[in-house]
Amino acid sequence: MKPWLGTLLFIAVGLLAAGLAGFYPAFTNGKAVLDDEQDGFDDRYVIKFSHVVAENTPKGLAAQRFADLVEEKTGNKVKVEVYPNGILYSEPNEKQALKRGEVQMIAPSFSNLSVMLPEWAVMDLPYVFLSDDAVQEAFKGEVGQILFERLEKSNMKGLAFWSNGFKQMTSNRGPLTDPSDFAGQRFRILPSRIIEDQFNALGAYTASIPFNEVYREFEAGTVDGGENTISNIYSKKFYKVQKYMTISNHGYLGYAVLMNKPFWDRLPSELQIAIEQAMKETTDWINRYAVQMDKRYLEQIQQDGYTQIHVLSDSERAEWMLQWEQLYRQSERFFGQELMEAIRNLQRKYES
């Protein structure tokens, strides 16, 4: 046989063997490769979890911890694929993607969720929560129960509330200590009527800008300032393009962890239980860790020296709250008596 014929025969035999191994696993000792993108194939389910923040933020860390716990507790029958930084969907369209089933999980901020469900904007009222303990009780108590009930009508299953922390004010034009300091400035806000009214009451203008575009708008001077948590200000490096920050703790930024309800309903009950256990462990952990993270990141911002930091005094905070009294008087009509009464009961408990 000629040498070139032998080479061709060798290649042909090799290709045939590869084909048999790839398409007919019975000819080999190995197992067939499974397509884990098919929900329910070989009893394995895939959850695509889309969010818009960095991996080193409270939400980013919690999402990955949850993914690891789910695989562990379900014996790898459920795989959670985490897509951070708006890789799949940005804030304006992630909720519709969830409802259509294009992703199975999201964790929008309360403000972003209020675009679809206005009652959720109650969480944006300034100084609605005065401590982390009050926040956690709201999540676990009557307030959280009322808000989660509203989700069912929109084909969404509420799994948990995740903390990010209290919001602080930043600006590139000057310190923000007195309410009059806000007049004429333009602030980036989340899409929330309550937050818009909050800034308008201070004589400021607003612009709703998706989270992943904020740094660029700060840098370009399109907006003067904004409000955000310390972990977001640090992880997205907003403090490098904002000269002034006020530790005001005037609002709370949290996330509602949501799942597509039809997908949830298709899961076997034993997997639902395992996922809920993983979510509870993750939630207990992140709601403690978020507080520690904010303290550490604030120290880092102070050390870096880009931003001048002012902590509101009690008398200064009282002046801010006075400017926002009208928002509370309007809230009864907007949110309904049941929800506002639950909020007031919580406030009375933690004011005493």
Short mmCIF file of C-alpha atoms in Angstrom, two decimals:
data_model
loop_
_atom_site.label_atom_id
_atom_site.label_comp_id
_atom_site.label_asym_id
_atom_site.label_seq_id
_atom_site.Cartn_x
_atom_site.Cartn_y
_atom_site.Cartn_z
CA MET A 1 0.00 0.00 0.00
CA LYS A 2 1.25 3.47 -0.85
CA PRO A 3 2.14 5.66 2.14
CA TRP A 4 -0.45 8.35 1.31
CA LEU A 5 -3.22 5.73 1.12
CA GLY A 6 -2.26 4.45 4.57
CA THR A 7 -2.47 7.98 5.97
CA LEU A 8 -5.94 8.52 4.52
CA LEU A 9 -7.13 5.19 5.90
CA PHE A 10 -5.80 6.11 9.35
CA ILE A 11 -7.64 9.46 9.31
CA ALA A 12 -10.88 7.84 8.13
CA VAL A 13 -10.78 5.23 10.90
CA GLY A 14 -10.10 7.96 13.47
CA LEU A 15 -13.06 10.07 12.32
CA LEU A 16 -15.35 7.04 12.41
CA ALA A 17 -14.28 6.21 15.95
CA ALA A 18 -14.82 9.81 17.07
CA GLY A 19 -18.30 9.80 15.56
CA LEU A 20 -19.23 6.59 17.33
CA ALA A 21 -17.95 7.90 20.66
CA GLY A 22 -19.73 11.26 20.30
CA PHE A 23 -23.12 10.05 19.10
CA TYR A 24 -23.39 6.51 20.46
CA PRO A 25 -22.15 6.40 24.06
CA ALA A 26 -22.92 2.68 24.24
CA PHE A 27 -19.69 2.09 22.30
CA THR A 28 -17.67 3.77 25.06
CA ASN A 29 -17.24 3.48 28.83
CA GLY A 30 -18.02 7.23 29.32
CA LYS A 31 -21.35 8.96 29.93
CA ALA A 32 -23.21 11.08 27.39
CA VAL A 33 -22.67 14.83 27.69
CA LEU A 34 -25.89 16.46 28.94
CA ASP A 35 -27.28 19.73 27.61
CA ASP A 36 -27.96 21.45 30.92
CA GLU A 37 -29.67 24.38 29.19
CA GLN A 38 -32.81 22.27 28.81
CA ASP A 39 -35.02 22.70 31.87
CA GLY A 40 -35.88 19.31 33.25
CA PHE A 41 -33.56 17.32 30.95
CA ASP A 42 -32.32 14.39 33.01
CA ASP A 43 -34.04 16.07 36.01
CA ARG A 44 -31.71 19.10 35.87
CA TYR A 45 -33.05 22.65 35.82
CA VAL A 46 -31.20 25.84 34.86
CA ILE A 47 -31.98 29.19 36.49
CA LYS A 48 -30.61 32.24 34.68
CA PHE A 49 -30.15 34.96 37.30
CA SER A 50 -29.67 38.41 35.75
CA HIS A 51 -28.66 41.53 37.70
CA VAL A 52 -27.03 44.88 36.95
CA VAL A 53 -24.43 45.48 39.67
CA ALA A 54 -20.81 44.41 40.12
CA GLU A 55 -19.83 41.04 41.54
CA ASN A 56 -18.20 42.63 44.63
CA THR A 57 -21.39 44.40 45.81
CA PRO A 58 -23.83 42.92 48.33
CA LYS A 59 -26.20 41.79 45.57
CA GLY A 60 -23.38 40.41 43.44
CA LEU A 61 -21.91 38.41 46.31
CA ALA A 62 -25.31 37.17 47.43
CA ALA A 63 -26.23 35.99 43.93
CA GLN A 64 -23.09 33.85 43.69
CA ARG A 65 -23.48 32.47 47.21
CA PHE A 66 -27.07 31.54 46.43
CA ALA A 67 -25.97 29.80 43.22
CA ASP A 68 -23.42 27.70 45.10
CA LEU A 69 -25.88 26.76 47.85
CA VAL A 70 -28.59 25.75 45.37
CA GLU A 71 -26.33 23.32 43.55
CA GLU A 72 -25.18 21.89 46.89
CA LYS A 73 -28.66 21.53 48.40
CA THR A 74 -30.28 20.09 45.25
CA GLY A 75 -27.48 17.63 44.55
CA ASN A 76 -26.70 19.48 41.28
CA LYS A 77 -30.26 19.03 40.04
CA VAL A 78 -30.59 22.81 39.80
CA LYS A 79 -27.91 25.03 38.31
CA VAL A 80 -27.98 28.81 38.83
CA GLU A 81 -26.15 30.81 36.16
CA VAL A 82 -25.40 34.34 37.39
CA TYR A 83 -25.13 37.20 34.86
CA PRO A 84 -23.90 40.41 36.60
CA ASN A 85 -23.30 43.98 35.37
CA GLY A 86 -26.29 44.04 33.04
CA ILE A 87 -24.69 41.48 30.70
CA LEU A 88 -28.11 40.11 29.72
CA TYR A 89 -30.60 42.85 30.60
CA SER A 90 -30.44 46.39 31.93
CA GLU A 91 -32.72 47.85 34.60
CA PRO A 92 -35.47 49.09 32.26
CA ASN A 93 -36.09 45.70 30.61
CA GLU A 94 -35.12 42.98 33.10
CA LYS A 95 -38.62 42.79 34.60
CA GLN A 96 -40.26 42.11 31.23
CA ALA A 97 -37.57 39.52 30.48
CA LEU A 98 -38.51 37.77 33.73
CA LYS A 99 -42.23 37.84 32.95
CA ARG A 100 -41.55 36.40 29.47
CA GLY A 101 -39.41 33.64 30.98
CA GLU A 102 -36.24 34.70 29.15
CA VAL A 103 -34.55 34.67 32.56
CA GLN A 104 -35.81 32.89 35.65
CA MET A 105 -34.52 35.25 38.37
CA ILE A 106 -33.82 38.94 38.86
CA ALA A 107 -33.24 41.13 41.92
CA PRO A 108 -34.41 44.66 41.04
CA SER A 109 -34.21 47.56 43.45
CA PHE A 110 -37.46 48.56 45.09
CA SER A 111 -37.49 51.72 42.98
CA ASN A 112 -37.19 49.86 39.70
CA LEU A 113 -39.94 47.48 40.73
CA SER A 114 -42.23 50.40 41.56
CA VAL A 115 -42.46 51.28 37.85
CA MET A 116 -44.54 48.12 37.42
CA LEU A 117 -46.03 47.93 40.93
CA PRO A 118 -46.49 51.46 42.38
CA GLU A 119 -46.96 50.22 45.96
CA TRP A 120 -43.29 49.29 46.09
CA ALA A 121 -42.38 52.99 45.99
CA VAL A 122 -43.34 53.15 49.68
CA MET A 123 -39.84 51.84 50.37
CA ASP A 124 -38.45 55.02 48.76
CA LEU A 125 -40.00 57.42 51.25
CA PRO A 126 -37.18 59.44 52.87
CA TYR A 127 -36.39 58.37 56.43
CA VAL A 128 -39.05 55.66 56.25
CA PHE A 129 -36.60 53.40 58.14
CA LEU A 130 -34.38 54.75 60.89
CA SER A 131 -32.20 51.69 61.55
CA ASP A 132 -31.15 48.36 60.10
CA ASP A 133 -33.32 46.61 62.69
CA ALA A 134 -36.37 48.47 61.40
CA VAL A 135 -35.50 47.49 57.84
CA GLN A 136 -35.19 43.82 58.70
CA GLU A 137 -38.49 43.83 60.56
CA ALA A 138 -40.18 45.45 57.57
CA PHE A 139 -38.78 42.75 55.29
CA LYS A 140 -39.92 39.89 57.51
CA GLY A 141 -43.17 41.36 58.77
CA GLU A 142 -46.42 42.84 57.55
CA VAL A 143 -44.85 45.32 55.12
CA GLY A 144 -42.97 42.59 53.28
CA GLN A 145 -46.02 40.33 53.22
CA ILE A 146 -48.24 43.02 51.67
CA LEU A 147 -45.68 43.84 48.99
CA PHE A 148 -45.04 40.20 48.04
CA GLU A 149 -48.77 39.60 47.68
CA ARG A 150 -48.83 42.27 44.95
CA LEU A 151 -46.26 40.30 42.94
CA GLU A 152 -48.45 37.25 42.44
CA LYS A 153 -50.76 39.17 40.12
CA SER A 154 -47.82 39.95 37.82
CA ASN A 155 -46.60 36.36 37.36
CA MET A 156 -43.68 36.86 39.74
CA LYS A 157 -42.75 34.89 42.84
CA GLY A 158 -41.13 36.86 45.66
CA LEU A 159 -38.37 34.88 47.35
CA ALA A 160 -36.56 37.35 49.61
CA PHE A 161 -35.49 40.90 50.37
CA TRP A 162 -31.76 41.60 50.13
CA SER A 163 -30.08 44.57 51.76
CA ASN A 164 -27.66 46.96 50.13
CA GLY A 165 -27.69 49.61 52.79
CA PHE A 166 -28.71 53.18 53.43
CA LYS A 167 -28.35 55.78 50.70
CA GLN A 168 -26.01 58.77 50.86
CA MET A 169 -26.00 61.98 48.83
CA THR A 170 -23.17 62.94 46.48
CA SER A 171 -22.49 66.01 44.34
CA ASN A 172 -19.76 67.49 42.20
CA ARG A 173 -20.88 71.11 42.75
CA GLY A 174 -20.70 71.62 46.49
CA PRO A 175 -21.35 70.19 49.97
CA LEU A 176 -24.90 69.04 50.73
CA THR A 177 -25.60 69.94 54.34
CA ASP A 178 -28.62 72.27 54.24
CA PRO A 179 -31.75 71.66 52.10
CA SER A 180 -30.98 74.89 50.23
CA ASP A 181 -27.74 73.34 48.92
CA PHE A 182 -29.75 71.18 46.52
CA ALA A 183 -31.43 74.05 44.69
CA GLY A 184 -30.70 74.16 40.97
CA GLN A 185 -28.62 70.98 40.90
CA ARG A 186 -29.53 67.98 38.73
CA PHE A 187 -29.45 64.55 40.38
CA ARG A 188 -29.48 61.09 38.88
CA ILE A 189 -32.30 59.04 40.33
CA LEU A 190 -33.86 55.62 40.01
CA PRO A 191 -37.22 55.68 38.19
CA SER A 192 -39.46 56.45 41.16
CA ARG A 193 -42.09 59.15 41.55
CA ILE A 194 -41.38 59.33 45.28
CA ILE A 195 -37.66 59.92 44.72
CA GLU A 196 -38.41 62.51 42.05
CA ASP A 197 -40.73 64.33 44.47
CA GLN A 198 -38.08 64.02 47.18
CA PHE A 199 -35.55 66.01 45.13
CA ASN A 200 -38.12 68.44 43.75
CA ALA A 201 -39.07 69.33 47.33
CA LEU A 202 -35.46 70.47 47.75
CA GLY A 203 -35.53 72.59 44.61
CA ALA A 204 -33.44 70.13 42.58
CA TYR A 205 -33.94 68.64 39.12
CA THR A 206 -33.77 64.93 38.33
CA ALA A 207 -32.77 62.56 35.54
CA SER A 208 -33.52 58.83 35.50
CA ILE A 209 -30.36 57.10 34.27
CA PRO A 210 -29.65 53.33 34.17
CA PHE A 211 -27.12 52.28 36.79
CA ASN A 212 -24.40 51.18 34.37
CA GLU A 213 -24.41 54.59 32.67
CA VAL A 214 -24.12 56.69 35.83
CA TYR A 215 -20.32 56.96 36.03
CA ARG A 216 -20.11 58.28 32.48
CA GLU A 217 -22.83 60.89 33.15
CA PHE A 218 -21.10 62.03 36.35
CA GLU A 219 -17.80 62.31 34.53
CA ALA A 220 -19.36 64.27 31.65
CA GLY A 221 -21.20 66.61 34.02
CA THR A 222 -24.60 65.75 32.55
CA VAL A 223 -25.83 65.44 36.13
CA ASP A 224 -24.34 67.04 39.21
CA GLY A 225 -24.95 64.34 41.76
CA GLY A 226 -26.97 61.40 42.95
CA GLU A 227 -27.92 59.16 45.84
CA ASN A 228 -26.59 55.66 46.38
CA THR A 229 -25.25 53.22 48.92
CA ILE A 230 -21.64 53.28 49.97
CA SER A 231 -20.98 49.87 48.39
CA ASN A 232 -22.29 51.08 45.02
CA ILE A 233 -20.45 54.39 45.27
CA TYR A 234 -17.25 52.47 45.94
CA SER A 235 -17.59 49.51 43.57
CA LYS A 236 -18.59 51.71 40.60
CA LYS A 237 -15.97 54.34 41.56
CA PHE A 238 -18.53 57.14 41.69
CA TYR A 239 -16.50 58.74 44.47
CA LYS A 240 -13.74 59.49 41.94
CA VAL A 241 -16.09 61.74 39.94
CA GLN A 242 -18.07 63.21 42.87
CA LYS A 243 -16.21 65.71 45.06
CA TYR A 244 -18.68 65.77 47.94
CA MET A 245 -20.57 63.09 49.87
CA THR A 246 -23.01 63.50 52.74
CA ILE A 247 -23.64 60.59 55.09
CA SER A 248 -27.37 61.18 55.38
CA ASN A 249 -28.88 57.66 55.63
CA HIS A 250 -32.01 59.30 54.24
CA GLY A 251 -33.27 56.35 52.21
CA TYR A 252 -32.83 52.63 51.93
CA LEU A 253 -31.72 50.69 48.88
CA GLY A 254 -32.79 47.08 48.89
CA TYR A 255 -33.65 44.41 46.37
CA ALA A 256 -36.60 42.12 45.88
CA VAL A 257 -35.38 38.70 44.74
CA LEU A 258 -37.92 37.45 42.23
CA MET A 259 -38.50 34.29 40.21
CA ASN A 260 -40.67 33.68 37.16
CA LYS A 261 -43.79 32.15 38.74
CA PRO A 262 -44.65 29.61 36.00
CA PHE A 263 -41.07 28.31 36.20
CA TRP A 264 -41.31 28.09 39.99
CA ASP A 265 -44.60 26.24 39.80
CA ARG A 266 -43.07 23.62 37.47
CA LEU A 267 -40.31 22.74 39.92
CA PRO A 268 -40.79 19.57 42.00
CA SER A 269 -41.71 20.39 45.59
CA GLU A 270 -38.47 18.95 47.00
CA LEU A 271 -36.46 21.33 44.80
CA GLN A 272 -38.62 24.30 45.82
CA ILE A 273 -37.89 23.49 49.46
CA ALA A 274 -34.13 23.21 48.80
CA ILE A 275 -34.12 26.53 46.89
CA GLU A 276 -36.01 28.26 49.69
CA GLN A 277 -33.50 26.93 52.22
CA ALA A 278 -30.62 28.20 50.09
CA MET A 279 -32.33 31.58 49.79
CA LYS A 280 -32.92 31.86 53.54
CA GLU A 281 -29.27 31.11 54.33
CA THR A 282 -28.10 33.57 51.68
CA THR A 283 -30.47 36.29 52.87
CA ASP A 284 -29.50 35.96 56.54
CA TRP A 285 -25.85 36.18 55.54
CA ILE A 286 -26.02 39.11 53.12
CA ASN A 287 -28.29 41.23 55.30
CA ARG A 288 -25.63 41.06 58.03
CA TYR A 289 -22.64 41.35 55.71
CA ALA A 290 -23.96 44.40 53.80
CA VAL A 291 -23.62 46.51 56.97
CA GLN A 292 -19.99 45.42 57.46
CA MET A 293 -19.21 46.02 53.80
CA ASP A 294 -20.49 49.61 53.90
CA LYS A 295 -18.25 50.38 56.89
CA ARG A 296 -15.19 48.93 55.17
CA TYR A 297 -15.86 50.71 51.87
CA LEU A 298 -16.44 54.05 53.60
CA GLU A 299 -13.04 53.76 55.24
CA GLN A 300 -11.50 53.06 51.84
CA ILE A 301 -13.21 56.08 50.26
CA GLN A 302 -11.91 58.27 53.09
CA GLN A 303 -8.37 56.94 52.63
CA ASP A 304 -8.37 57.49 48.86
CA GLY A 305 -9.08 61.20 49.39
CA TYR A 306 -11.07 61.98 46.25
CA THR A 307 -14.23 62.96 48.14
CA GLN A 308 -14.95 65.40 50.95
CA ILE A 309 -17.28 63.63 53.41
CA HIS A 310 -19.78 65.28 55.74
CA VAL A 311 -21.89 63.45 58.33
CA LEU A 312 -25.29 65.03 58.98
CA SER A 313 -25.83 66.23 62.55
CA ASP A 314 -29.15 65.60 64.30
CA SER A 315 -30.25 69.20 63.75
CA GLU A 316 -29.32 69.07 60.06
CA ARG A 317 -31.25 65.81 59.63
CA ALA A 318 -34.30 67.43 61.25
CA GLU A 319 -34.18 70.20 58.63
CA TRP A 320 -34.12 67.65 55.80
CA MET A 321 -37.04 65.75 57.31
CA LEU A 322 -39.04 68.97 57.62
CA GLN A 323 -38.70 69.55 53.88
CA TRP A 324 -40.18 66.10 53.18
CA GLU A 325 -43.21 66.17 55.49
CA GLN A 326 -45.52 66.82 52.55
CA LEU A 327 -44.52 63.52 50.94
CA TYR A 328 -45.95 61.62 53.89
CA ARG A 329 -49.21 63.58 53.79
CA GLN A 330 -49.63 62.58 50.13
CA SER A 331 -48.71 58.93 50.68
CA GLU A 332 -52.02 57.81 52.19
CA ARG A 333 -53.84 58.25 48.89
CA PHE A 334 -51.03 56.81 46.82
CA PHE A 335 -50.19 53.63 48.79
CA GLY A 336 -53.42 52.86 50.60
CA GLN A 337 -54.31 52.77 54.27
CA GLU A 338 -53.24 49.18 54.98
CA LEU A 339 -49.66 49.62 53.79
CA MET A 340 -49.18 53.05 55.35
CA GLU A 341 -50.55 51.85 58.69
CA ALA A 342 -48.03 48.99 58.69
CA ILE A 343 -45.26 51.52 57.98
CA ARG A 344 -46.42 53.86 60.76
CA ASN A 345 -46.60 51.03 63.30
CA LEU A 346 -43.01 50.14 62.49
CA GLN A 347 -41.85 53.76 62.75
CA ARG A 348 -43.56 54.23 66.12
CA LYS A 349 -41.87 51.10 67.45
CA TYR A 350 -38.35 52.22 66.52
CA GLU A 351 -38.81 55.88 67.44
CA SER A 352 -39.65 54.99 71.04
#
